[in-house]
Amino acid sequence: FYPENFQQAAGLVNYYNTENWTALQVTHDEELGRILELTICDNFSFSQPLKNKIVIPREVKYVYLRVNIEKEKYYYFYSFNKE
């Protein structure tokens, strides 16, 4: 997936309802190119808590995403090489 602008994104979503969800997504940054981004919607309050954007190197063809769910908690993971 090679998005061309910030409105294009693909990834994983943990959805509770329209007010509460999170998403780990590949999208586009005007300065950095392809990035991995975490978006949180908590009672309609949106945030992107990662302090540093995760830049996806140009040579990376695939981005592997995973979510582990443990009762009321979940954890996102990503890899550029299936590990």
Coordinates of C-alpha atoms in Angstrom, one line a residue:
F1 CA 0.0 0.0 0.0
Y2 CA 1.5 3.3 -1.1
P3 CA -0.8 6.2 -0.1
E4 CA -0.3 9.5 -2.0
N5 CA -1.9 11.8 0.6
F6 CA -3.0 11.9 4.3
Q7 CA -6.6 11.0 3.4
Q8 CA -5.5 7.5 2.2
A9 CA -4.9 5.0 5.0
A10 CA -5.0 1.3 5.6
G11 CA -4.5 -0.7 8.8
L12 CA -6.0 -2.2 11.9
V13 CA -8.9 -0.8 13.9
N14 CA -10.1 -1.8 17.4
Y15 CA -13.7 -0.5 17.3
Y16 CA -16.0 -0.3 20.4
N17 CA -18.4 2.3 19.0
T18 CA -18.3 5.6 17.1
E19 CA -17.0 7.4 20.2
N20 CA -14.3 4.9 21.2
W21 CA -11.8 3.3 18.9
T22 CA -8.1 3.1 17.9
A23 CA -6.4 2.6 14.6
L24 CA -2.8 1.7 13.6
Q25 CA -2.5 2.7 10.0
V26 CA -0.1 3.2 7.1
T27 CA -0.7 6.7 5.7
H28 CA 1.2 9.5 4.0
D29 CA 3.0 12.5 5.5
E30 CA 3.8 15.4 3.1
E31 CA 7.4 15.7 4.4
L32 CA 8.3 12.1 5.4
G33 CA 6.4 10.0 2.8
R34 CA 4.9 6.7 4.0
I35 CA 4.4 6.5 7.7
L36 CA 2.8 4.3 10.4
E37 CA 0.4 6.3 12.6
L38 CA -1.6 5.5 15.7
T39 CA -4.9 7.4 16.1
I40 CA -7.1 7.2 19.2
C41 CA -10.7 8.3 19.6
D42 CA -11.7 8.4 23.3
N43 CA -15.2 9.8 23.8
F44 CA -14.9 11.8 20.5
S45 CA -11.5 13.2 21.7
F46 CA -9.0 12.5 19.0
S47 CA -5.2 12.1 19.6
Q48 CA -2.1 10.7 17.9
P49 CA 0.1 9.8 20.9
L50 CA 3.3 8.8 19.1
K51 CA 5.9 11.5 19.7
N52 CA 7.9 10.5 16.7
K53 CA 6.4 9.4 13.4
I54 CA 7.4 5.9 12.3
V55 CA 8.8 6.4 8.8
I56 CA 8.5 3.4 6.5
P57 CA 11.7 3.1 4.5
R58 CA 11.2 3.3 0.7
E59 CA 12.6 -0.2 0.1
V60 CA 10.0 -1.8 2.4
K61 CA 7.3 -3.4 0.2
Y62 CA 5.1 -4.8 3.0
V63 CA 4.2 -3.6 6.5
Y64 CA 3.0 -6.4 8.8
L65 CA 0.5 -5.3 11.5
R66 CA -0.8 -7.3 14.5
V67 CA -2.9 -6.7 17.5
N68 CA -2.8 -8.9 20.7
I69 CA -6.0 -8.8 22.8
E70 CA -5.8 -9.7 26.5
K71 CA -9.1 -9.2 28.2
E72 CA -9.7 -5.4 28.4
K73 CA -6.3 -4.5 27.0
Y74 CA -4.8 -4.8 23.6
Y75 CA -1.4 -4.1 22.1
Y76 CA -0.4 -3.2 18.6
F77 CA 2.7 -4.5 16.9
Y78 CA 4.3 -3.8 13.5
S79 CA 7.2 -5.3 11.5
F80 CA 8.8 -4.7 8.1
N81 CA 10.0 -8.3 7.8
K82 CA 7.3 -10.6 9.4
E83 CA 9.1 -10.8 12.8

